[in-house]
Coordinates of C-alpha atoms in Angstrom, one line a residue:
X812 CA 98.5 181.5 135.6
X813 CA 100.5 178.3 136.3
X814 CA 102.9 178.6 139.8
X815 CA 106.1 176.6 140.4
X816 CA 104.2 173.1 141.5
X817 CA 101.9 173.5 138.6
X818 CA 105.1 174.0 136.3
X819 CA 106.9 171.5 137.8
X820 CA 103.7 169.0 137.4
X821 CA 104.0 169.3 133.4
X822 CA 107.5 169.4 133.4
X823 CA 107.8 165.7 135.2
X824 CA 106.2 164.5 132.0
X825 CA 109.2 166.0 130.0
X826 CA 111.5 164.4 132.6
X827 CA 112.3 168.3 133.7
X828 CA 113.4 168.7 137.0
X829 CA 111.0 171.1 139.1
X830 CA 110.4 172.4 142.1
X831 CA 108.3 169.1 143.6
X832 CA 106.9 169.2 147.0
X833 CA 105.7 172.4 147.0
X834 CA 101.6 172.5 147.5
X835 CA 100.0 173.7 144.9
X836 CA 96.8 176.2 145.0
X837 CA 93.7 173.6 144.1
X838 CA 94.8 172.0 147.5
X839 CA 96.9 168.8 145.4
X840 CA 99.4 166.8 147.8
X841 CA 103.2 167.2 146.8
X842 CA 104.4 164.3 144.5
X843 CA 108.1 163.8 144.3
X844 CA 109.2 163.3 140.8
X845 CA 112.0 160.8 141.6
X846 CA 109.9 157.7 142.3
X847 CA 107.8 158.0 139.2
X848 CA 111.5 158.8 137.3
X849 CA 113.5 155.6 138.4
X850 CA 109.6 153.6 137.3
X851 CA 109.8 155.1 133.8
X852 CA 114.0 154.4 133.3
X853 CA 113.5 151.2 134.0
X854 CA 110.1 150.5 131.8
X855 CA 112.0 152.3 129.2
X856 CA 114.9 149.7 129.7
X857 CA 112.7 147.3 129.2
X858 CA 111.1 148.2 126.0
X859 CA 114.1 149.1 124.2
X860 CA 115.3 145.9 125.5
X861 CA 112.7 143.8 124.0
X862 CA 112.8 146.0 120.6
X863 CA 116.6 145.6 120.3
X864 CA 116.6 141.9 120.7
X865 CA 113.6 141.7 118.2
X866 CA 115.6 144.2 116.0
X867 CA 119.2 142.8 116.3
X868 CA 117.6 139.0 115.7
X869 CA 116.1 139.9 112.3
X870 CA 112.4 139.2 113.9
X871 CA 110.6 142.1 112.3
X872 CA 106.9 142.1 112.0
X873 CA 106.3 144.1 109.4
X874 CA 107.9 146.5 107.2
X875 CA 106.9 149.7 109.3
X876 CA 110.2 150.1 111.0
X877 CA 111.9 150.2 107.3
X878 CA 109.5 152.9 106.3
X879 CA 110.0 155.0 109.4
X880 CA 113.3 154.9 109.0
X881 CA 113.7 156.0 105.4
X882 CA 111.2 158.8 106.3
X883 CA 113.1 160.2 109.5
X884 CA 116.8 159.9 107.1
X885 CA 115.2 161.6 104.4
X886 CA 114.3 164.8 107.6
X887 CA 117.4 164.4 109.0
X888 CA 119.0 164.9 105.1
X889 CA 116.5 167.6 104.8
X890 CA 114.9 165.6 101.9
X891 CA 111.3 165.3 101.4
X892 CA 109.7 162.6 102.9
X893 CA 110.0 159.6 100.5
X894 CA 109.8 156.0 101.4
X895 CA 110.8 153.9 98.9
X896 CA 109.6 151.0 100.3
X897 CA 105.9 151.7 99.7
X898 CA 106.8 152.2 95.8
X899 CA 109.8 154.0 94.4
X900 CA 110.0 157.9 95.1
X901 CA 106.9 157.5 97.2
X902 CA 105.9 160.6 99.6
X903 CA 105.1 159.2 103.3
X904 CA 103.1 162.0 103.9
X905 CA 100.5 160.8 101.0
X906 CA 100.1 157.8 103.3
X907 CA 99.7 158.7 107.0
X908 CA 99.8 162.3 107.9
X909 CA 102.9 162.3 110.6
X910 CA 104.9 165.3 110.3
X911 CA 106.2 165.0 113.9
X912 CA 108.4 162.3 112.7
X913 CA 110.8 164.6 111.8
X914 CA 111.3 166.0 115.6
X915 CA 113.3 162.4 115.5
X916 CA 116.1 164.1 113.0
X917 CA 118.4 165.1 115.4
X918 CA 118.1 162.0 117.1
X919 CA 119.2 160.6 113.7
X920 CA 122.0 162.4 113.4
X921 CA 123.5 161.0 116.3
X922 CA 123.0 157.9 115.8
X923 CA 121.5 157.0 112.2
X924 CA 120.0 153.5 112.8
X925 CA 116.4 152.8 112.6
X926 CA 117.1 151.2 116.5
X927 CA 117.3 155.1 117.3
X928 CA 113.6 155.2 116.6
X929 CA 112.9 152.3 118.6
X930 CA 114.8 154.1 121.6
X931 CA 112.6 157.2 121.5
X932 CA 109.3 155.4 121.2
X933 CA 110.8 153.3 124.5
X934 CA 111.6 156.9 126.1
X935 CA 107.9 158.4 124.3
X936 CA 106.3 155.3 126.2
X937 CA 107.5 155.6 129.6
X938 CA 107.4 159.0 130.0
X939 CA 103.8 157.8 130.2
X940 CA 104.3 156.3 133.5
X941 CA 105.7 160.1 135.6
X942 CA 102.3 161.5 134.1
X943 CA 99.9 158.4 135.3
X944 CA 101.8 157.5 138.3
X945 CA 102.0 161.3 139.5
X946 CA 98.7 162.3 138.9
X947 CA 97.3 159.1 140.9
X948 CA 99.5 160.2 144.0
X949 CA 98.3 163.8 143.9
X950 CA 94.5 162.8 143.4
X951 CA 94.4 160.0 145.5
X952 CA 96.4 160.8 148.0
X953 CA 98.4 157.6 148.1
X954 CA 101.9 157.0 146.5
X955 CA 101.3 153.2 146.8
X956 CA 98.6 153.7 144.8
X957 CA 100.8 156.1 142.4
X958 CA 103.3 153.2 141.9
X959 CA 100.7 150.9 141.5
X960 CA 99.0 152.9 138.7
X961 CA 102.3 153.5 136.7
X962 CA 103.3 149.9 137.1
X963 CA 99.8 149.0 135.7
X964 CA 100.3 151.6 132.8
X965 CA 103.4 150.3 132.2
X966 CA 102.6 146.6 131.9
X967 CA 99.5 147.0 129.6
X968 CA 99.0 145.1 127.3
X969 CA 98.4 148.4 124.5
X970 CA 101.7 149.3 125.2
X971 CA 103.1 145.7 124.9
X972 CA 101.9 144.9 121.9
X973 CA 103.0 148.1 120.7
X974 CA 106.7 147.7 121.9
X975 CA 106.5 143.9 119.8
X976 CA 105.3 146.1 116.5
X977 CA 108.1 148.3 116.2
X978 CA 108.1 151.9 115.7
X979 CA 104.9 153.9 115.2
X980 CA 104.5 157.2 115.1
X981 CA 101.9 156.7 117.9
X982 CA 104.6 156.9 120.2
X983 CA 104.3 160.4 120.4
X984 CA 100.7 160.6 121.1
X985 CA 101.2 158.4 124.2
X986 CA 102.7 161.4 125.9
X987 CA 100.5 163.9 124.7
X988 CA 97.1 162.0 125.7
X989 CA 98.3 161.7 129.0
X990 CA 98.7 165.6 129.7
X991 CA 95.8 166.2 128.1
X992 CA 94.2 164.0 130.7
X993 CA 96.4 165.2 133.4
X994 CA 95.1 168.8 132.6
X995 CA 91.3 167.9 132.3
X996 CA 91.3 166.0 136.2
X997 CA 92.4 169.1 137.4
X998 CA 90.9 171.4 135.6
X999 CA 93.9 173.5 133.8
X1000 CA 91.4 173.9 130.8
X1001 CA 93.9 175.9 128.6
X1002 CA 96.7 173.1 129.2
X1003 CA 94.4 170.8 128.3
X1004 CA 94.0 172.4 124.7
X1005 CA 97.7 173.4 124.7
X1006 CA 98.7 169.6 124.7
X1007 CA 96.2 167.9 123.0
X1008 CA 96.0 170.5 119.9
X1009 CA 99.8 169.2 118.6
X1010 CA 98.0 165.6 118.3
X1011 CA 96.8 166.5 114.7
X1012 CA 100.3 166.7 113.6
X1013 CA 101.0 162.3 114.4
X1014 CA 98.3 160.7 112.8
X1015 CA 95.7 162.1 110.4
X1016 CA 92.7 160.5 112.8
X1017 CA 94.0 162.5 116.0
X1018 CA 91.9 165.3 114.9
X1019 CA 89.1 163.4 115.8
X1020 CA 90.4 162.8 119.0
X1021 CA 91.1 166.3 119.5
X1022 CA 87.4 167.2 118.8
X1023 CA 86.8 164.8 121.9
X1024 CA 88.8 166.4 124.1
X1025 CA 86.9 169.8 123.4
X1026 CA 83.2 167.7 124.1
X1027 CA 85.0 167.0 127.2
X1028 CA 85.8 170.8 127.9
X1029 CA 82.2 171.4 127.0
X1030 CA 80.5 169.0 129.2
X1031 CA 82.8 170.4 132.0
X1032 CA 81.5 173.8 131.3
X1033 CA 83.8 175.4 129.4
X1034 CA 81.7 175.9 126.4
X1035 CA 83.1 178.2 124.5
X1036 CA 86.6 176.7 124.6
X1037 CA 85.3 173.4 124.3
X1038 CA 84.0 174.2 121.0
X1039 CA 86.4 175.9 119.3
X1040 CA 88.7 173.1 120.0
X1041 CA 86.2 170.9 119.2
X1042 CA 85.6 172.7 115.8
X1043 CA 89.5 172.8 115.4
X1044 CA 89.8 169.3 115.6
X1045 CA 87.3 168.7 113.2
X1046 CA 88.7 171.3 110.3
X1047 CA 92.2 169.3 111.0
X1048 CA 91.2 166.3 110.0
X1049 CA 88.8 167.3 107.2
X1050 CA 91.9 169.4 106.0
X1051 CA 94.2 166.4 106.2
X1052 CA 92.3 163.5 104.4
X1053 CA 90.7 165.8 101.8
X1054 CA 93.3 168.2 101.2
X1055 CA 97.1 167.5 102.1
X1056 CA 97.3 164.0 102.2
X1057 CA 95.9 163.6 98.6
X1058 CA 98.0 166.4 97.4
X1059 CA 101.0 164.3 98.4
X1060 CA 99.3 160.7 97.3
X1061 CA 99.8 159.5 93.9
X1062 CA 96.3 158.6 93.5
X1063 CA 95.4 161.7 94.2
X1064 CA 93.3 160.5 97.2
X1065 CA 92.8 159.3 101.0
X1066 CA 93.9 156.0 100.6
X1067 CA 92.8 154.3 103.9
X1068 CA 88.8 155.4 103.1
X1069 CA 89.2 151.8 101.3
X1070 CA 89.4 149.6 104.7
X1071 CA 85.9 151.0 105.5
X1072 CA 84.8 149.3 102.0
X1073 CA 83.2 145.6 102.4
X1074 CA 84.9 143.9 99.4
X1075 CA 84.1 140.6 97.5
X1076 CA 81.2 138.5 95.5
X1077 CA 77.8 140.0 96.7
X1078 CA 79.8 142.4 99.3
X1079 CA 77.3 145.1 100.4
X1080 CA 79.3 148.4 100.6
X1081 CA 76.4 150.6 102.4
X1082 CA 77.2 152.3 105.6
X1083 CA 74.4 151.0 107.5
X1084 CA 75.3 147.3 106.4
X1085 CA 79.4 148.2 107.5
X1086 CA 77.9 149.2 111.1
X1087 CA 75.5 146.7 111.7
X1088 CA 78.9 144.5 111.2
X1089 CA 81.1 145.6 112.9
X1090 CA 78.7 145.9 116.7
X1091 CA 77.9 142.2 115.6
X1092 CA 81.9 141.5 115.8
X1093 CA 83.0 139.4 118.8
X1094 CA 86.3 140.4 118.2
X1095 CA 85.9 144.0 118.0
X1096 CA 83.8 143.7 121.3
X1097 CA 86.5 141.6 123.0
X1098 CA 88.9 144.6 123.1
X1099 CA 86.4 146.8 124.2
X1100 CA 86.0 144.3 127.4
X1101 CA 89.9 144.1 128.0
X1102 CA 90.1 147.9 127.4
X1103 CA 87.5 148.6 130.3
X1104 CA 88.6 145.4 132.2
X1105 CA 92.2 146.3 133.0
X1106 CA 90.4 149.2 134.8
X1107 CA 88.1 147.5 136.9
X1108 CA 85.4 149.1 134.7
X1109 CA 85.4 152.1 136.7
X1110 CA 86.5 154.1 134.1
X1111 CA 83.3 154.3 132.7
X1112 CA 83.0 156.7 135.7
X1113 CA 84.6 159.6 134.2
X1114 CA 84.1 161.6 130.8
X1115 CA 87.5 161.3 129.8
X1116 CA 86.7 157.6 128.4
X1117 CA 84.9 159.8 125.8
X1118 CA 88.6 160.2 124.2
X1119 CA 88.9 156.3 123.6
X1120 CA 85.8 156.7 121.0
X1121 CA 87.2 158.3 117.6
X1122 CA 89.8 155.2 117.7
X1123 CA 87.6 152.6 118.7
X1124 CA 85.0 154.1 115.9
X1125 CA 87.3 153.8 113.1
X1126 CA 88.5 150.3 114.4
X1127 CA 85.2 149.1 114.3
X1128 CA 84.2 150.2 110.8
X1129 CA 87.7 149.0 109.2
X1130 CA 87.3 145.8 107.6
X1131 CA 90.8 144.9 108.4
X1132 CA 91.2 142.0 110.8
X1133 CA 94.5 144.0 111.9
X1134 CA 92.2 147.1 113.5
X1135 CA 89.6 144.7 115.8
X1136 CA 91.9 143.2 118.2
X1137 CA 94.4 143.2 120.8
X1138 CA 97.1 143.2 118.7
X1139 CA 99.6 145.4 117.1
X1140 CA 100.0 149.4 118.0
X1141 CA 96.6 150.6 117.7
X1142 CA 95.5 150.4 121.4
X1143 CA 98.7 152.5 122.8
X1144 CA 97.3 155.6 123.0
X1145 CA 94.3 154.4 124.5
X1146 CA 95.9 153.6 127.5
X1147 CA 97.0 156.8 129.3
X1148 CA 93.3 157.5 128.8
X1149 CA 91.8 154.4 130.6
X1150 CA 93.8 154.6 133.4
X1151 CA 93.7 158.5 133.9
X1152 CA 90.1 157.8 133.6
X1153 CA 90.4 155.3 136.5
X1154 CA 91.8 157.8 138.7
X1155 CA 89.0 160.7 138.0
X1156 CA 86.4 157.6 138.1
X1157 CA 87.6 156.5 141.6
X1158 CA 87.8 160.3 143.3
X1159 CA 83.9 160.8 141.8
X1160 CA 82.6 157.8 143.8
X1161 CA 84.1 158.8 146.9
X1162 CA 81.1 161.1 147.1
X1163 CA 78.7 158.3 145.7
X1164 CA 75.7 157.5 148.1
X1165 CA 76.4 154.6 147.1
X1166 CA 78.4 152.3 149.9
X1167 CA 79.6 149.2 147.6
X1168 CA 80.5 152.0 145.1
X1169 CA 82.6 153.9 147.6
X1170 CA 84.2 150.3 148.7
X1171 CA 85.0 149.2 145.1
X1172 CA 86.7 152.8 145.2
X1173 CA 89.0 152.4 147.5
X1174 CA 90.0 148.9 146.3
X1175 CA 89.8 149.4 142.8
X1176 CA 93.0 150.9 142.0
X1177 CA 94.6 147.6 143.6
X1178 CA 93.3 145.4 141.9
X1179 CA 93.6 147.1 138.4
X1180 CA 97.3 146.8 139.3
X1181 CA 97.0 142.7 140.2
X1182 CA 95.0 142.7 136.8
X1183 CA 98.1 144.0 135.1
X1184 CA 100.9 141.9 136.4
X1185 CA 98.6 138.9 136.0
X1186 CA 98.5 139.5 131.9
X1187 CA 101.8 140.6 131.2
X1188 CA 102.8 136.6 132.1
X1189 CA 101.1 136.3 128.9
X1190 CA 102.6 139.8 126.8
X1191 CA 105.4 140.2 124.5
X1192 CA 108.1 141.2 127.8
X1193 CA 107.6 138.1 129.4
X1194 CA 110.3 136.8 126.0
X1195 CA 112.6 138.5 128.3
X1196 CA 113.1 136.4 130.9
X1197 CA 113.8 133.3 128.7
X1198 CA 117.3 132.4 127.3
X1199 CA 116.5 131.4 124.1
X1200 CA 115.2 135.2 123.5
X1201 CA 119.3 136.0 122.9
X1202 CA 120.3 133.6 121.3
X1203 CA 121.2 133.5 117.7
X1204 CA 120.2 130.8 115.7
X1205 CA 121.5 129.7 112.0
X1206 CA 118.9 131.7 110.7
X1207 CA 119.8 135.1 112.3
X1208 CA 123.4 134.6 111.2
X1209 CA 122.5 134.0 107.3
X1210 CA 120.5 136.9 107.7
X1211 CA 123.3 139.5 108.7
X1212 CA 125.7 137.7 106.2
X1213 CA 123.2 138.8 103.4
X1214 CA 122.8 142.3 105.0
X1215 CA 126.9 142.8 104.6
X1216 CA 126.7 141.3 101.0
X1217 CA 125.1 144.5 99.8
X1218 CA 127.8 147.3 99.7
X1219 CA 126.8 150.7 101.3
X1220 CA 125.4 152.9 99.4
X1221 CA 123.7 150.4 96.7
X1222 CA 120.0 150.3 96.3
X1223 CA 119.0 147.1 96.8
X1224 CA 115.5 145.5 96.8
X1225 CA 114.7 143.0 99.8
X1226 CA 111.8 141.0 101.7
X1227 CA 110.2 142.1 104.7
X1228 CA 112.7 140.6 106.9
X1229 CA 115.7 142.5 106.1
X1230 CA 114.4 145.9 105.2
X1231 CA 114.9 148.0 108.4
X1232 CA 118.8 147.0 108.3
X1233 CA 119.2 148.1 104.9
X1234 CA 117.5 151.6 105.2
X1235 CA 120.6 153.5 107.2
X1236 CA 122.9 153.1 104.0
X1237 CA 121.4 151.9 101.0
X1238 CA 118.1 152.7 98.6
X1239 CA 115.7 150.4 100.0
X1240 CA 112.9 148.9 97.8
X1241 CA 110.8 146.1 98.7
X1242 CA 110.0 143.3 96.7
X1243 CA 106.1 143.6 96.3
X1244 CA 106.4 147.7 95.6
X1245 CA 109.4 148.0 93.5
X1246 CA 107.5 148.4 90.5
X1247 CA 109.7 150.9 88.2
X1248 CA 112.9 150.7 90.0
X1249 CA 115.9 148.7 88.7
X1250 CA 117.8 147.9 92.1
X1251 CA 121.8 147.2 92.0
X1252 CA 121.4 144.5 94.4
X1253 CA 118.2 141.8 95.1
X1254 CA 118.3 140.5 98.7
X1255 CA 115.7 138.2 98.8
X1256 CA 114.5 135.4 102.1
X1257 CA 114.1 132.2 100.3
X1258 CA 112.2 130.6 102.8
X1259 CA 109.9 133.7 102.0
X1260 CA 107.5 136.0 103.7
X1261 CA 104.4 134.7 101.4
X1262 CA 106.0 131.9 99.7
X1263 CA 109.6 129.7 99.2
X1264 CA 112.0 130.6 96.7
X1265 CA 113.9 127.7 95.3
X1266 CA 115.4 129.9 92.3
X1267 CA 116.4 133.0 93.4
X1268 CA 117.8 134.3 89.7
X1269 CA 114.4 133.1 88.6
X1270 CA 112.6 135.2 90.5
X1271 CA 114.9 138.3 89.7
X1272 CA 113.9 138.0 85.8
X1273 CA 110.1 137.3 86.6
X1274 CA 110.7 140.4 88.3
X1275 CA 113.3 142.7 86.7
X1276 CA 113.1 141.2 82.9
X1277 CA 115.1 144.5 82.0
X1278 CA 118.1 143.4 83.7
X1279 CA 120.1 140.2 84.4
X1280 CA 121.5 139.6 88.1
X1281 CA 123.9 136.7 89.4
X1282 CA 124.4 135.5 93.3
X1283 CA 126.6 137.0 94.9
X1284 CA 125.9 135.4 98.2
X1285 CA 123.7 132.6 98.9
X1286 CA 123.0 130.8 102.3
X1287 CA 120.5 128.2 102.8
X1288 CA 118.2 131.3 104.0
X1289 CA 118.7 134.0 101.6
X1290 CA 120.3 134.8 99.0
X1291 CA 121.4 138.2 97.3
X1292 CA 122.1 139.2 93.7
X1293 CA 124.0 141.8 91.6
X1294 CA 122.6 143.3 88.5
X1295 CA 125.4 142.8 85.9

């Protein structure tokens, strides 16, 4: 049974307030929360930061924020699901299984902006940082190395690249891998099951990752808990790419079994020919390198680097360039689990008979933290210390001009760029999806996400022949039309 330190230890996470300092029965050192509080504020600051200005400046990525947000409205109108910008009337959960998604209604109700989804993944993030940081300090012994840690955590380049991608429902798995690591360094077996089993409710590959985490429980003896979560895991996702997501998907199918499929002339589809592929990647092996590197390698010294498999598996089979390397949001949840691992890597060689592996111990954590600050010169954050980063240009004015020429409550069917600000109000489509959907309003960029547009009411009857539509508001940038 947990006692106040314990309590307070999984509370910090949470940002709870507990009763820190007290020492706690396995012989941990008191950790005071407020340190590891003021570190995660401030990363949070700074992600939300970055996201805002990347929201507010119409520099979008992709189109996942649009999606996200036209999922989480439809929870917090307790509607089903339906993103409209993957095809009209289209079910979310057909696509990725994420019903924790809708733990971000209330959230929405306050403040119904796609930018509130941006601000919990910030907060989902950081919260990271109490967890890694607090956890070094009581394992290590050393708050410098605590700080260090967190700061490291906070600065990775997984989480970086994730901030620069917009919202993912990832974000919540951040949080949740790092208790579960939390729990297995010191050995509070049944939290570790307690906070990893909710991971097969973000993504529909968690389950795998779940099964990991009860091999890990096996391997440190606890076999019969082990494997039930281990078997558990396994059932979720079988359940959730045979059974629910192709109950909700219009094809009737897991979609995403199709990335694993080499495609074109002569294209040999066989499994053995898909893995001899992907280990003869450079790319693929790259992040491997920079995942173990911005740990000094010494992660390798504990079994919790088992958990970084399942998502490095299915990145390696994909045959989407997207998956292999350091970019976008896949790496996040990897990162509470390298550098958790770096901590139970570093108090396993202080035993090694090893000397230079005893001295790379005590230096290690250091230098992982030098490591960090060295990249981030080169990560999405470092956009925050240059002017130019707030500043509006021509184009970011044309854009919001567009944005107000489509009255509230219109559907309205728009490129890539201006998706996410539509979704609070209007019926969003978007231009390569809208198949079967006769928008009021077309809001198109003409400078164009895969090509120009020089004739904007061209395009509308290439692409809505059952309708006519005339500008209503055209910039140099973009222009948008109204079905008459």
């Amino acid at each position: 049974m947990l006692d106040v330190q314990n309590r307070s230890a999984e509370e910090a996470a949470t940002g709870s307030r507990g009763a820190a300092g007290t020492e706690s029965p396995d012989g941990l050192p008191p950790a005071p929360l407020r340190p590891y509080l003021i570190l995660a504020v401030v990363l949070c600051g700074l992600y939300f930061l970055y996201s805002w200005v990347q929201y507010a400046h119409f520099r979008t990525p992709s189109w996942d924020l649009g999606i996200f947000g036209q999922s989480v409205r439809a929870y917090a109108e307790f509607r089903a699901p339906v993103a409209d910008i993957k095809g009209p009337g289209f079910h979310i959960l057909g696509d990725h299984f994420s019903p924790v998604t809708a733990l971000l209604a209330p959230l929405y109700w306050i403040w119904p902006s796609p930018v509130a989804l941006l601000l919990a993944q910030a907060a989902l993030f950081a919260s990271g940082a109490v967890v890694v940081g607090r956890t070094t300090q009581q394992v290590l012994g050393s708050r410098a190395a605590g700080i260090g840690l967190a700061v490291a955590y906070g600065l990775s380049w997984g989480l970086q690249e994730a901030v620069k991608s917009d919202f993912h429902e990832i974000a919540f798995a951040v949080p949740l891998l790092a208790l579960t690591c939390r729990a297995l360094i010191l050995g509070r077996w049944t939290a570790a099951v307690a906070w990893s089993a909710p991971l097969v409710l973000v993504k529909e590959d968690m389950g795998l990752t779940v099964s990991m985490v009860g091999v890990v429980l096996f391997l440190k003896g606890q076999k019969r808990l082990g494997a039930a979560l281990a078997g558990f895991g396994a059932a979720a996702f079988a359940l959730t790419v045979l059974v629910l997501i192709p109950a909700a998907s219009r094809v009737g199918e897991y979609d995403y079994w199709s990335k694993i499929e080499k495609t074109g002339e002569g294209a040999d589809t066989s499994f053995g020919q898909v893995v001899g592929d992907a280990l003869a990647s450079g790319e693929r092996w790259e992040m491997v390198l920079f995942l173990l590197a911005i740990t000094g390698f010494l992660a390798l010294r504990s079994p919790l680097v088992l958990l970084v498999l399942p998502t490095l598996g299915w990145r390696f089979l994909s045959q989407d360039p997207n998956h292999w390397g350091m970019h976008w949001h896949y790496s996040a949840i990897l990162m509470p689990v390298v550098f958790l691992a770096l901590v139970d890597g570093v108090r396993s060689v202080r035993t090694s008979p090893r000397a230079w592996l005893v001295s790379y111990g005590k230096v290690v954590v250091p230098v992982a933290t030098a490591v960090a600050l060295v990249l981030a010169a080169n990560l999405p954050l470092r956009e925050l210390l240059k002017p130019e980063t707030y500043r509006s240009d021509t184009r970011t004015e044309q854009a919001r001009a567009a944005v107000a020429a489509v009255p509230e409550g219109a559907s309205v069917e728009a490129d890539v760029s201006l998706l996410a600000h539509l979704t609070a109000d209007h019926r969003v489509y978007w231009v390569g999806t809208s198949k079967g959907a006769t928008p009021d309003y077309l809001a198109y960029d003409l400078r164009g996400w895969s090509q120009q547009v020089s004739d904007p009411v061209q395009l509308a009857s290439q692409l809505h022949p059952e309708a006519r539509y005339e500008i209503t508001y055209r910039s140099d940038g973009f222009a948008v039309l109204k079905r008459v």
